[in-house]
Short mmCIF file of C-alpha atoms in Angstrom, two decimals:
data_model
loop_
_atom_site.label_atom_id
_atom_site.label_comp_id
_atom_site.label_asym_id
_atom_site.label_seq_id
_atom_site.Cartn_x
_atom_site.Cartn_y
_atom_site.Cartn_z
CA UNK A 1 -5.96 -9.30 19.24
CA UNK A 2 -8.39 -6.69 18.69
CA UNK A 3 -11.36 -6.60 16.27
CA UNK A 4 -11.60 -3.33 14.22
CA UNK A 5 -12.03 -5.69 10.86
CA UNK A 6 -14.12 -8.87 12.94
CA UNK A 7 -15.86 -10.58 10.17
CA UNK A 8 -14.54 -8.87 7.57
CA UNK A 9 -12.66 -9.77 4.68
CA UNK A 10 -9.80 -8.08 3.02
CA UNK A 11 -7.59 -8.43 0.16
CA UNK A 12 -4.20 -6.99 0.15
CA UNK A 13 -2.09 -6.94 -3.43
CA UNK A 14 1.73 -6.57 -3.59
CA UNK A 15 2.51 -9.07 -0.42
CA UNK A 16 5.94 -9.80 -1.26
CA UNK A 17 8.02 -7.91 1.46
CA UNK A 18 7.43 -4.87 3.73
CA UNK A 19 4.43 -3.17 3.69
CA UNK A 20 2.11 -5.38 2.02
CA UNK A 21 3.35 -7.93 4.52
CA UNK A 22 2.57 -5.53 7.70
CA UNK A 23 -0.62 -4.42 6.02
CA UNK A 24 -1.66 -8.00 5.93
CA UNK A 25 -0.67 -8.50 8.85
CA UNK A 26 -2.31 -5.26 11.00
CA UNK A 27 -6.04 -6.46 9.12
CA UNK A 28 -5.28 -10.01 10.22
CA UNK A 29 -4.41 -9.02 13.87
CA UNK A 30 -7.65 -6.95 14.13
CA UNK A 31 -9.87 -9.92 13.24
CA UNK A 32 -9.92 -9.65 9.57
CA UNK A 33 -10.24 -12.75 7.11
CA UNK A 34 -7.06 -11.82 4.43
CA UNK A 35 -6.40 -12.65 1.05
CA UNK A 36 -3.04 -12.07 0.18
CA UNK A 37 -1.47 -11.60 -3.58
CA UNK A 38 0.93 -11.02 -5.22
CA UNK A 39 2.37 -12.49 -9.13
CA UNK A 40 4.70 -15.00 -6.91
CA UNK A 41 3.37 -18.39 -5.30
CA UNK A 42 6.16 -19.15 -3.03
CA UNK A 43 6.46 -16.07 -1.37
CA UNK A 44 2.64 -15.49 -0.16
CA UNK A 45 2.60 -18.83 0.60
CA UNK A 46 5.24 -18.95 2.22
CA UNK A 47 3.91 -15.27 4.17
CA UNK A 48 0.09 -16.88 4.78
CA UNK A 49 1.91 -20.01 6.68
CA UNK A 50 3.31 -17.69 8.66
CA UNK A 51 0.57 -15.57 9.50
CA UNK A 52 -2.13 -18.05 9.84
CA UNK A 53 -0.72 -22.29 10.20
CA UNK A 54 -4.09 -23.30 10.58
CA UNK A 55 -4.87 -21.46 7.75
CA UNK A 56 -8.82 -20.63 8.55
CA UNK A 57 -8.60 -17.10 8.02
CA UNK A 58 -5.60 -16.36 5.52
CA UNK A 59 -5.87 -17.14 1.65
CA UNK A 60 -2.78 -16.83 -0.83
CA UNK A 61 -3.64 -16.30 -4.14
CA UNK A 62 -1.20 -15.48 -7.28
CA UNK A 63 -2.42 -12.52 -8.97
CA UNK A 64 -1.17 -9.56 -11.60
CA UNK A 65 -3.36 -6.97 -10.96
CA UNK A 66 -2.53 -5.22 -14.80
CA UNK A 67 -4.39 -8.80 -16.06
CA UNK A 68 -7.69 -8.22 -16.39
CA UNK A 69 -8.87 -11.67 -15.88
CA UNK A 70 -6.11 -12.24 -12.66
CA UNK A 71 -8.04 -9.56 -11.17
CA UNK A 72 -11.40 -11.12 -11.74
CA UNK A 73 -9.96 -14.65 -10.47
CA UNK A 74 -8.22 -12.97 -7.50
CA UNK A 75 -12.09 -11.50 -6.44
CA UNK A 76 -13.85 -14.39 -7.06
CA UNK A 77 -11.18 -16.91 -4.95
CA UNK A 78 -11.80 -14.61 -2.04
CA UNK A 79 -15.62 -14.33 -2.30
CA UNK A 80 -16.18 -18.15 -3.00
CA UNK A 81 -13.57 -18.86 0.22
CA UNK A 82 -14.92 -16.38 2.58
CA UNK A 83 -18.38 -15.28 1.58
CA UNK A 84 -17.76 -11.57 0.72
CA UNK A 85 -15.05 -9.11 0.14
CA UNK A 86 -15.47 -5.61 2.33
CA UNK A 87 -12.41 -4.28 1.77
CA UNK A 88 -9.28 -4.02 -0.42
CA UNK A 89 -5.39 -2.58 -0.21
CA UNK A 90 -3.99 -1.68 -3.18
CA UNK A 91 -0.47 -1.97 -2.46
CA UNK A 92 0.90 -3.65 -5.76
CA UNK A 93 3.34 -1.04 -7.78
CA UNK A 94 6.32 -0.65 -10.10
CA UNK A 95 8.72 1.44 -8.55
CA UNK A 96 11.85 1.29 -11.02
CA UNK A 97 10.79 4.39 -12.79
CA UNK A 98 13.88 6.99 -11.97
CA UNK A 99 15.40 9.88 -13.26
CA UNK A 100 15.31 13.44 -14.62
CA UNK A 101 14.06 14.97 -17.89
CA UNK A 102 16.56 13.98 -19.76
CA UNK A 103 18.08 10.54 -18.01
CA UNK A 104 14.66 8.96 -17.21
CA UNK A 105 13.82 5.59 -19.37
CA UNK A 106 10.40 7.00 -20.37
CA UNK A 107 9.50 3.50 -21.18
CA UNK A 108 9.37 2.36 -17.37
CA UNK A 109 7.33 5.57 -16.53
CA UNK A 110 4.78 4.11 -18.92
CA UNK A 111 5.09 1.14 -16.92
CA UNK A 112 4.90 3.23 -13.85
CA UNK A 113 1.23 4.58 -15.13
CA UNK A 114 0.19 1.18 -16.32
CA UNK A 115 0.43 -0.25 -13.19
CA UNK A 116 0.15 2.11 -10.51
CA UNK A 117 -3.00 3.97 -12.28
CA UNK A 118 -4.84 1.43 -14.70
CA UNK A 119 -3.48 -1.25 -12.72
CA UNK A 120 -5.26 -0.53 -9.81
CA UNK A 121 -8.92 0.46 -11.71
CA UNK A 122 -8.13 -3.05 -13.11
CA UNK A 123 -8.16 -4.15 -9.12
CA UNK A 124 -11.00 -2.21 -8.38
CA UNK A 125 -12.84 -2.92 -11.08
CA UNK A 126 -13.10 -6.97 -10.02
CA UNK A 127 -13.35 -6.06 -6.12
CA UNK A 128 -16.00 -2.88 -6.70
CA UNK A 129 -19.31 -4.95 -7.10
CA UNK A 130 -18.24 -7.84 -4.55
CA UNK A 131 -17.82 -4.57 -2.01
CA UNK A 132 -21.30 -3.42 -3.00
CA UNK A 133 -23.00 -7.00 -2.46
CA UNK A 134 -21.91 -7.16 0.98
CA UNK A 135 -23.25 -3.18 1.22
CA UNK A 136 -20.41 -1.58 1.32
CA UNK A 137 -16.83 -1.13 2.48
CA UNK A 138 -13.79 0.50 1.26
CA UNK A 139 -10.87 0.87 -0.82
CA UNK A 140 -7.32 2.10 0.50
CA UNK A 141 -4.79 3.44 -1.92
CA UNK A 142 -1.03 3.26 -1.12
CA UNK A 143 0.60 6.77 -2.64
CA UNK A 144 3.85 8.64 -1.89
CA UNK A 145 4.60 11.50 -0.05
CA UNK A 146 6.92 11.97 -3.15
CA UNK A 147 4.28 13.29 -5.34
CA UNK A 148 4.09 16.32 -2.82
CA UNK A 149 7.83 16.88 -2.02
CA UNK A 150 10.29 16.10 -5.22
CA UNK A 151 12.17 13.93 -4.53
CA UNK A 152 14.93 13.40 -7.10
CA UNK A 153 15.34 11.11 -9.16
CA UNK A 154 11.76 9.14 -8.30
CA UNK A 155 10.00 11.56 -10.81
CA UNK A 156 8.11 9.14 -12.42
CA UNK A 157 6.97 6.88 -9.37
CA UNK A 158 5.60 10.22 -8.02
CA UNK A 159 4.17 11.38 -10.70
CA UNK A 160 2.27 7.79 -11.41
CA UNK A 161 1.50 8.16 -7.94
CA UNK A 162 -0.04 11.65 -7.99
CA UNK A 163 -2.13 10.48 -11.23
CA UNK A 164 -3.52 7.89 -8.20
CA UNK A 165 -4.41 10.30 -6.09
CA UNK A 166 -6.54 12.56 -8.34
CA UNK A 167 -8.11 9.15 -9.81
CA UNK A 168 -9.10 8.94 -6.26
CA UNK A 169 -11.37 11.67 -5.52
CA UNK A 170 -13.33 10.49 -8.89
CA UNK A 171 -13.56 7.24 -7.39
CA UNK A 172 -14.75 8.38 -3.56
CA UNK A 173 -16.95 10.35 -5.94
CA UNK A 174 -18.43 8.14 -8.03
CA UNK A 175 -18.70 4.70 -5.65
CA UNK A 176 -19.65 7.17 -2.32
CA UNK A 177 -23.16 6.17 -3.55
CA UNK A 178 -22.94 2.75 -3.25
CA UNK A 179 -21.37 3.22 0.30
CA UNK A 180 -17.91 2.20 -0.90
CA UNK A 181 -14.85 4.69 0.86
CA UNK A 182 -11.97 5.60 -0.84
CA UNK A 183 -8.60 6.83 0.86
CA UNK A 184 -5.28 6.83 0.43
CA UNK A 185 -2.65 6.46 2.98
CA UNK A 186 0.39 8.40 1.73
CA UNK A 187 4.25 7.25 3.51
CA UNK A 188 7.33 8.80 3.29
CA UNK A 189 10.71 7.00 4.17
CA UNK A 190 9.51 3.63 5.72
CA UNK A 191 11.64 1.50 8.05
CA UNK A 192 11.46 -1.84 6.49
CA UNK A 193 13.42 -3.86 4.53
CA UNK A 194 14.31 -2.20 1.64
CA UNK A 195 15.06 1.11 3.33
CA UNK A 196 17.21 -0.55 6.17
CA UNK A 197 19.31 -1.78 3.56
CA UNK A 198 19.68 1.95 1.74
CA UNK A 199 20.35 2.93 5.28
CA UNK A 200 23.61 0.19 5.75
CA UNK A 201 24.98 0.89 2.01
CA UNK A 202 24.93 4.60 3.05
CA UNK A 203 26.38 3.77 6.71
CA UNK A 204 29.38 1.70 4.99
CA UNK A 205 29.64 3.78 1.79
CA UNK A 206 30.17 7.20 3.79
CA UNK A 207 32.00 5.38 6.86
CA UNK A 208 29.77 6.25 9.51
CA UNK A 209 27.14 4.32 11.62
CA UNK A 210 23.36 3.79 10.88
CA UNK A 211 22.39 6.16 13.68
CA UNK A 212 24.03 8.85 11.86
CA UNK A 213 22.56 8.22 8.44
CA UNK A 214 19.33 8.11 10.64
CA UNK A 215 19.94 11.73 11.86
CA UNK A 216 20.66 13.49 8.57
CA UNK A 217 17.16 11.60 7.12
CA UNK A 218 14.91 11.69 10.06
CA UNK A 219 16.97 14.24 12.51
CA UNK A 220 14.70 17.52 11.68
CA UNK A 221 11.45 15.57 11.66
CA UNK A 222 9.20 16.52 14.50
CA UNK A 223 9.47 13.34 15.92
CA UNK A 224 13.30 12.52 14.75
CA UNK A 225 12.15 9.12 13.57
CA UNK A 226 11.48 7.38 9.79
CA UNK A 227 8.27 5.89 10.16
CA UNK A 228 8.22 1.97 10.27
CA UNK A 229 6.08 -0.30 7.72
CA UNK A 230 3.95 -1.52 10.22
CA UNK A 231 2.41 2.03 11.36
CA UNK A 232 1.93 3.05 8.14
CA UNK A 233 -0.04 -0.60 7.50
CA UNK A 234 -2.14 0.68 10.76
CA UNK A 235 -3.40 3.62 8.69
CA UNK A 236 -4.54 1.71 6.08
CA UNK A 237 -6.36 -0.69 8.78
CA UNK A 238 -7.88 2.34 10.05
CA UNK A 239 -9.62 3.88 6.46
CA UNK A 240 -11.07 0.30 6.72
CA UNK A 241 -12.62 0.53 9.85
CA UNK A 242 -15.68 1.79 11.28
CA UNK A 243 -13.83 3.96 13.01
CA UNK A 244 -13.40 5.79 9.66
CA UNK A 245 -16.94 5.18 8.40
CA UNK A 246 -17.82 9.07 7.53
CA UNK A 247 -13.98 9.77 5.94
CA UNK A 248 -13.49 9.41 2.15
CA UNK A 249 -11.75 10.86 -0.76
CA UNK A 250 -8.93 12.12 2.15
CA UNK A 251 -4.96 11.10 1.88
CA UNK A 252 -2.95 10.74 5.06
CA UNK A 253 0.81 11.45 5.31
CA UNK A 254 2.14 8.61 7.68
CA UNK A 255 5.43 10.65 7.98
CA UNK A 256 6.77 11.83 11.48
CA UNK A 257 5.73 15.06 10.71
CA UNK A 258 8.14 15.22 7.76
CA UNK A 259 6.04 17.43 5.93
CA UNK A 260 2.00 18.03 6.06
CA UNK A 261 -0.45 19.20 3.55
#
């Protein structure tokens, strides 16, 4: 184990599977205390048994980060348990907001907004002043690479997504004062559960193998690979270390070179 986040605390929302998991899990490798949430019990408990049995350094707590008072409780659990908060993931999102102009259920990409814009201010609205009491730390945003590259039909995840990232540079703005960072880490296709499953259903719907549905995603990237949850969780590990301490209001593309801007 290393020690990047060594006597720090971090909470990390939207631990149900991949990334939130492996984001949890690179801060809790590098010496971090973590507070995990997410709106189910059983699953982050189930995740912080895991991760920590003697359970020191891991906290599960349920949480909806579009209530404003779940928010405030999620904060306060983590402060009165570990001392402080110093940092914060914002990885909780609605994703089911697909189609075109004139397919799309413009209903869900209200919901997209809701949570993946004012959802998050809720978030950092209750973790904001516990960052400043323990003088400073930073925020890491989760967007999509999406809201650069269209990617039909997840119009209205990317657009939700690229109403984060503007938000963002107000916020690294606005909080760079009170020695609070703000980044977002920005993935593409990541190898994790959900995609490895797109990646079978395409393998058995088209009759081929998985290495060949591999090829015609990844085959042109520079380095011919999807990345996997976990390295894009090491980015966001990274904006929360020292090693970032001078970097905010900057996204990252954690992408294999897929595209860069």
């Amino acid at each position: 184990m290393a020690d990047l986040m060594k006597n720090k605390t971090v909470v990390v929302t939207g631990v149900g599977v991949g990334l939130g998991v492996e984001v949890a899990t690179a801060h809790f490798e590098e010496g971090a205390n973590v507070v995990i949430a997410a709106r189910s019990a059983d699953r982050i408990e189930k995740v912080a048994a895991e991760l920590d049995p003697t359970g020191k350094r891991v906290l599960a707590h349920v949480a909806d980060i579009n209530d404003d008072q779940s928010c405030a409780a999620l904060i306060d659990a983590a402060v009165k348990r570990f001392g402080s908060v110093d940092a914060l993931v914002q990885v909780a999102a609605f994703e089911d907001a697909w189609g075109g102009l004139f397919d799309a259920d413009l209903d869900k990409w209200g919901k997209a907004y809701d949570t993946n814009v004012i959802g998050a201010l809720r978030i950092l609205r209750a973790a904001v002043p516990a960052i400043k009491a323990a003088g400073g730390g930073s925020i890491v945003l989760i967007g999509t690479q999406s809201a650069f590259k269209p990617a039909m039909p997840q119009a209205g995840y990317a657009a939700s997504k690229g109403a984060l990232l503007s938000t963002m540079y107000y916020l690294a703005d606005e909080l760079g004062p009170d020695k609070i960072r703000v980044n977002t880490v920005i993935p593409s296709w990541m190898w994790g559960p959900n995609v490895e499953m797109l990646v079978d259903y395409r393998a058995q719907k088209g009759d081929t193998t998985r290495e060949a549905v591999l090829d015609e995603i990844a085959g042109k990237f520079p380095l011919r690979r999807i990345a996997d949850d976990r390295e894009v969780a090491d980015a966001t590990v990274f904006f929360n270390s020292d090693l970032s301490r001078a970097i905010t209001g900057q996204h990252l593309m954690v992408n294999c070179g897929e595209m860069s801007r």
